[in-house]
JSON list of C-alpha atoms in Angstrom, two decimals:
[
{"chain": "A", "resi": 605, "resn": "UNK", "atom": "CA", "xyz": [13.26, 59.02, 33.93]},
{"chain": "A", "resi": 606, "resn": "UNK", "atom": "CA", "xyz": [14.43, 59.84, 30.50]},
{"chain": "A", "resi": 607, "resn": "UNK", "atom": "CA", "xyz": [17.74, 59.74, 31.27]},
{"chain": "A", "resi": 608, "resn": "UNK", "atom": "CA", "xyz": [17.03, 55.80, 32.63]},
{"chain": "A", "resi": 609, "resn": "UNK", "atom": "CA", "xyz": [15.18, 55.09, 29.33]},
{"chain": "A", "resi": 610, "resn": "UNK", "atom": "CA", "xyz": [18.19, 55.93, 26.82]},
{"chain": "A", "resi": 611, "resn": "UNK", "atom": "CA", "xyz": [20.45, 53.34, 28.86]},
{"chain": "A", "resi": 612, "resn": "UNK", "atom": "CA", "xyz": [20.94, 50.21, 26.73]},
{"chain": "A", "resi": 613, "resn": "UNK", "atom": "CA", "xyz": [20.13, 46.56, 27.65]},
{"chain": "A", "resi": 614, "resn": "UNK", "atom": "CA", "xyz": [23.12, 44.45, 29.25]},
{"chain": "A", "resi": 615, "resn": "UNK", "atom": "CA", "xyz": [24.43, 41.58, 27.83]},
{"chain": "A", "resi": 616, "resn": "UNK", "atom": "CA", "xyz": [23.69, 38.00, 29.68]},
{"chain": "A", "resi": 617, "resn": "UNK", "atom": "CA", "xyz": [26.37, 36.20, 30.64]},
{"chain": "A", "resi": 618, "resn": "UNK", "atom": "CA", "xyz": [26.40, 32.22, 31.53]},
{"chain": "A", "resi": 619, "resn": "UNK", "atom": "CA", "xyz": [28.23, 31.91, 34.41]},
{"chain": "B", "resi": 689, "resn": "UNK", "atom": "CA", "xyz": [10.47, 50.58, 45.30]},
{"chain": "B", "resi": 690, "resn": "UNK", "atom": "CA", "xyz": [9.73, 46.99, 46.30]},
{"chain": "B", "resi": 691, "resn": "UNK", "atom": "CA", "xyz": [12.81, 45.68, 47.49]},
{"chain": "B", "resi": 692, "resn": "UNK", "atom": "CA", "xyz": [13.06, 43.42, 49.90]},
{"chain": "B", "resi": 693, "resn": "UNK", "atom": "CA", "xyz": [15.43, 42.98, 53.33]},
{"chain": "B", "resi": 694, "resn": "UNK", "atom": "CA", "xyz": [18.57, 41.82, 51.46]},
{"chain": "B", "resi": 695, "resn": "UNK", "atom": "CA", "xyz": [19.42, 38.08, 52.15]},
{"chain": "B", "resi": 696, "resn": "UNK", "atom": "CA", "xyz": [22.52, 36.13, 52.56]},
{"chain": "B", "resi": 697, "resn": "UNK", "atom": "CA", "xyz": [22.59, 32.51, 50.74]},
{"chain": "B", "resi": 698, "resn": "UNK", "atom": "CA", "xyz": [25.69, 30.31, 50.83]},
{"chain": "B", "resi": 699, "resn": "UNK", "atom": "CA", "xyz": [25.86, 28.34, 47.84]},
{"chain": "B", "resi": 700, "resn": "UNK", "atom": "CA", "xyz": [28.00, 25.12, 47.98]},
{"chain": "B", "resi": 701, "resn": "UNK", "atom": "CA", "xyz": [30.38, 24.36, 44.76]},
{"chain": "B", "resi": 702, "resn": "UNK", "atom": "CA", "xyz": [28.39, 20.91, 44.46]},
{"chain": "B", "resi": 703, "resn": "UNK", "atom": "CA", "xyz": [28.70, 21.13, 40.85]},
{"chain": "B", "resi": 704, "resn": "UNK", "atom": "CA", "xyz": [31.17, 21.76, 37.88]},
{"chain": "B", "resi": 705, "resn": "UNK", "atom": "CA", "xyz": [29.16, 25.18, 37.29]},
{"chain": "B", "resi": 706, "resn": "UNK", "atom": "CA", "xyz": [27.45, 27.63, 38.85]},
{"chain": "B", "resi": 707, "resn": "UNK", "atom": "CA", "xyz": [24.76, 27.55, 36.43]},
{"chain": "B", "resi": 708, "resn": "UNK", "atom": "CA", "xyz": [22.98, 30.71, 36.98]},
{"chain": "B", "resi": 709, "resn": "UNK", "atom": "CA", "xyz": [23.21, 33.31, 33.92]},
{"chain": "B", "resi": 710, "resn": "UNK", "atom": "CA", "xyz": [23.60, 37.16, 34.82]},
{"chain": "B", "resi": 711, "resn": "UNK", "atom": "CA", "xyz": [22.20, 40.29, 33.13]},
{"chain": "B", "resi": 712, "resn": "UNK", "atom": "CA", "xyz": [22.96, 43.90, 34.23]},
{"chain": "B", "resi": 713, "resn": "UNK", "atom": "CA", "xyz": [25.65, 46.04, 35.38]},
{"chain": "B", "resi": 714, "resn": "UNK", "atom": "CA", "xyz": [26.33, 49.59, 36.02]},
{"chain": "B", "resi": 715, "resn": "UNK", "atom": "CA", "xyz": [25.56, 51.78, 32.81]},
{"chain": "B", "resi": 716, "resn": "UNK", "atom": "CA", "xyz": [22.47, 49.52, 31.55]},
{"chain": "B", "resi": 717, "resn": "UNK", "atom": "CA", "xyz": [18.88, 49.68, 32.19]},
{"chain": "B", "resi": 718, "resn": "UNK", "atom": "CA", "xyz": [19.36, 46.70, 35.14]},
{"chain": "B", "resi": 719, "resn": "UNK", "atom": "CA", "xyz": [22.20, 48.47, 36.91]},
{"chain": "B", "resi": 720, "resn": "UNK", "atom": "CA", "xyz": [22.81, 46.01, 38.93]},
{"chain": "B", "resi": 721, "resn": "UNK", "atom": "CA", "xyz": [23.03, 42.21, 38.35]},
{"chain": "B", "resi": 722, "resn": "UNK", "atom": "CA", "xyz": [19.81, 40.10, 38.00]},
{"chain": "B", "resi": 723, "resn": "UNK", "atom": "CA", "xyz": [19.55, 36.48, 37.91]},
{"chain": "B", "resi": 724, "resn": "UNK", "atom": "CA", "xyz": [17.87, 35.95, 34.34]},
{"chain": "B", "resi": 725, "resn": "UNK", "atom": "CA", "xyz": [17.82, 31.97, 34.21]},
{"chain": "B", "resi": 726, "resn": "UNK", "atom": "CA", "xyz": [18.94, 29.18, 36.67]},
{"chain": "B", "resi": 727, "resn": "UNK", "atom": "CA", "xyz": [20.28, 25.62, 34.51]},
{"chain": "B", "resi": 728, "resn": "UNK", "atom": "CA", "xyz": [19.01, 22.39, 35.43]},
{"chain": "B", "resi": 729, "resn": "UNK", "atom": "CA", "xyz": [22.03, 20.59, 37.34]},
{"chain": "B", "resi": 730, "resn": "UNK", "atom": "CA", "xyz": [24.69, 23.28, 38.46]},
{"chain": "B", "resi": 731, "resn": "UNK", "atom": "CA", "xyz": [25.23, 24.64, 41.74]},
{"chain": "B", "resi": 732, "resn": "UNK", "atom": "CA", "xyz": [22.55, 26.96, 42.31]},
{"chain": "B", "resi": 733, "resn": "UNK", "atom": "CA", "xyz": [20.18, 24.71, 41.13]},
{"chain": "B", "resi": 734, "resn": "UNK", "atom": "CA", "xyz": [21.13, 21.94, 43.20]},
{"chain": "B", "resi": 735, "resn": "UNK", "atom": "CA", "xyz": [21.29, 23.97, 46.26]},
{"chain": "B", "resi": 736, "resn": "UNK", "atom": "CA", "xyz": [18.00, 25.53, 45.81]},
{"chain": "B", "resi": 737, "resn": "UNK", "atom": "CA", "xyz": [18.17, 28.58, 47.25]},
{"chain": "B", "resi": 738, "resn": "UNK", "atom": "CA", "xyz": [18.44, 31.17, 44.68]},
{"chain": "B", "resi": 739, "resn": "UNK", "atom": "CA", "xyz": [15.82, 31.95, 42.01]},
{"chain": "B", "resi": 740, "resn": "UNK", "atom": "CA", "xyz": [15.30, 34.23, 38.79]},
{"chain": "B", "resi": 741, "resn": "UNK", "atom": "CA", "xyz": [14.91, 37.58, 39.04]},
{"chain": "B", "resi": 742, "resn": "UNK", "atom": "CA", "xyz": [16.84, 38.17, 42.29]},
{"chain": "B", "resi": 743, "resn": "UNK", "atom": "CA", "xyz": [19.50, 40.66, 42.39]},
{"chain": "B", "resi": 744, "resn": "UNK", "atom": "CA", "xyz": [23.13, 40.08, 43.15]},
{"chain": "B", "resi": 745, "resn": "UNK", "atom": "CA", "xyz": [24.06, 42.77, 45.78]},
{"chain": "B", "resi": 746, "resn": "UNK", "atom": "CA", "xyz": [27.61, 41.04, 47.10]},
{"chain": "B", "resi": 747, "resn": "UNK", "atom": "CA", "xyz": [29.69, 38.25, 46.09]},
{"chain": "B", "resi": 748, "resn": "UNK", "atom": "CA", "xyz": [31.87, 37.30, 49.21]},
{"chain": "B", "resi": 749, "resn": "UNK", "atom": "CA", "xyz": [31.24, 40.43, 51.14]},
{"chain": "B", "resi": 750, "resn": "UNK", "atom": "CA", "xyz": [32.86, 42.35, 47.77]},
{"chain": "B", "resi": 751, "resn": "UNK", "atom": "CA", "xyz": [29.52, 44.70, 46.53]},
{"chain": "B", "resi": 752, "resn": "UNK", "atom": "CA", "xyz": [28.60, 44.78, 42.65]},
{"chain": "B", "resi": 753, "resn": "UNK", "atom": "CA", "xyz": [27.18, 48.02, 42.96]},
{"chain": "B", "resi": 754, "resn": "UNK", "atom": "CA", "xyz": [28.79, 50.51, 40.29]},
{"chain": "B", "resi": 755, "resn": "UNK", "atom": "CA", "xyz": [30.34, 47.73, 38.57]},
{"chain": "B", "resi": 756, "resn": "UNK", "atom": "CA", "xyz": [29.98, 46.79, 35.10]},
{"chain": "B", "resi": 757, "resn": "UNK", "atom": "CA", "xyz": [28.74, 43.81, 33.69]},
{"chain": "B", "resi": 758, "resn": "UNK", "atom": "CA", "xyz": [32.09, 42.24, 32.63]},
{"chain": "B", "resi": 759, "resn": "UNK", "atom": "CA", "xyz": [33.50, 43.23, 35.78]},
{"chain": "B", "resi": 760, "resn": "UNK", "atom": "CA", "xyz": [30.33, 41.72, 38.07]},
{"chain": "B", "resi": 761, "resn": "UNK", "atom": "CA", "xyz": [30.20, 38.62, 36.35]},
{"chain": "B", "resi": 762, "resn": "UNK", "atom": "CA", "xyz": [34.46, 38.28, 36.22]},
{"chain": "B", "resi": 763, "resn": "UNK", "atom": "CA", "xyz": [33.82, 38.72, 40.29]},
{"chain": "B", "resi": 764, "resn": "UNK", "atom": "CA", "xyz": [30.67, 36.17, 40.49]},
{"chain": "B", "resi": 765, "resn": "UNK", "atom": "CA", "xyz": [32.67, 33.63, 38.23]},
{"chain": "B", "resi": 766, "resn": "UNK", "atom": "CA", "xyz": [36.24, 34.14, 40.21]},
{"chain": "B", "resi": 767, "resn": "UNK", "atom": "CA", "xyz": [34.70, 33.23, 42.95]},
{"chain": "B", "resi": 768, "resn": "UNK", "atom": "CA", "xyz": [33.16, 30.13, 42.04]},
{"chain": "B", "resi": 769, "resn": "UNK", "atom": "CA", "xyz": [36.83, 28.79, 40.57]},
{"chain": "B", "resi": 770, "resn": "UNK", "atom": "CA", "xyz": [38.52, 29.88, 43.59]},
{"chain": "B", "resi": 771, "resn": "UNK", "atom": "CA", "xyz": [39.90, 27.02, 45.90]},
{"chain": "B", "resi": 772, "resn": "UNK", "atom": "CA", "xyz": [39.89, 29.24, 48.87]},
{"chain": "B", "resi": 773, "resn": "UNK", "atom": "CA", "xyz": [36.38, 28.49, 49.89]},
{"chain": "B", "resi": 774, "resn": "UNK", "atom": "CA", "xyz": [34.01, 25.30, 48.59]},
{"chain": "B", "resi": 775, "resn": "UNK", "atom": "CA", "xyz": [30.92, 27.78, 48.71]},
{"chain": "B", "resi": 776, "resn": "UNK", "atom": "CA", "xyz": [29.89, 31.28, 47.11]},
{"chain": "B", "resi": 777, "resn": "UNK", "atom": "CA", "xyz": [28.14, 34.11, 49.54]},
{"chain": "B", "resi": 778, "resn": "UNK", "atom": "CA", "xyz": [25.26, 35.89, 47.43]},
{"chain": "B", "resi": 779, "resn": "UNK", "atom": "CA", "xyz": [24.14, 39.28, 49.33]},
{"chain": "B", "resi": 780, "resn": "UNK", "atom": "CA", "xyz": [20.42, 38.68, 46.96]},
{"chain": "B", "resi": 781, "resn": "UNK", "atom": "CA", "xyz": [17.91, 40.90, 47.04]},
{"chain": "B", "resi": 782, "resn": "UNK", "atom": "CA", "xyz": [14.26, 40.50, 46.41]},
{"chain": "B", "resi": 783, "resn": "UNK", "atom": "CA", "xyz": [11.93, 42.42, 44.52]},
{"chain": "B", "resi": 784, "resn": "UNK", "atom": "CA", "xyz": [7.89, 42.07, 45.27]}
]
């Protein structure tokens, strides 16, 4: 769970 | 945790774009690509069929699952340019 918390947000792409 | 039978929805290239825009990929907290907005007047609006907040499993039978978010969305948008086929396949799945 902490491990999932330290990933970072994506980007959004417009597709 | 919540997810739904995954579902197959053909969407026809009835428009110029797509329209649909993508967050997530492997090695971010969505790891796997979710439909964050749909735009009035492209393809998956038009068709109807796909709606925000639904992940992207498969694009043509090819899985996004480990792939990064460049990589995912250079699959989802090659195969909406493609002339091979006049529709994309979405494997979606649901969350409740």
């Amino acid at each position: 769970r902490e491990k999932r918390l330290t990933l970072p947000p994506s980007e959004i792409t417009l597709l | 945790v919540g997810i739904m039978e995954p579902t197959l929805v053909r969407v026809p290239k009835c428009a110029s774009t797509l329209g649909i825009a993508v967050e997530g990929g492997a090695n971010t907290r969505q790891p796997l690509p979710r439909i964050a907005t749909i735009q009035k007047g492209g393809s998956a609006h038009i068709s109807g069929q796909l709606r925000v907040g639904q992940v992207i499993l498969e694009v043509n039978g090819v899985s996004l699952k480990g792939m990064e978010h460049r990589d995912a969305t250079r699959v989802i948008a090659e195969a909406f340019k493609t002339k091979d086929k006049d529709y994309v396949d979405f494997l979606i799945a649901e969350f409740n």
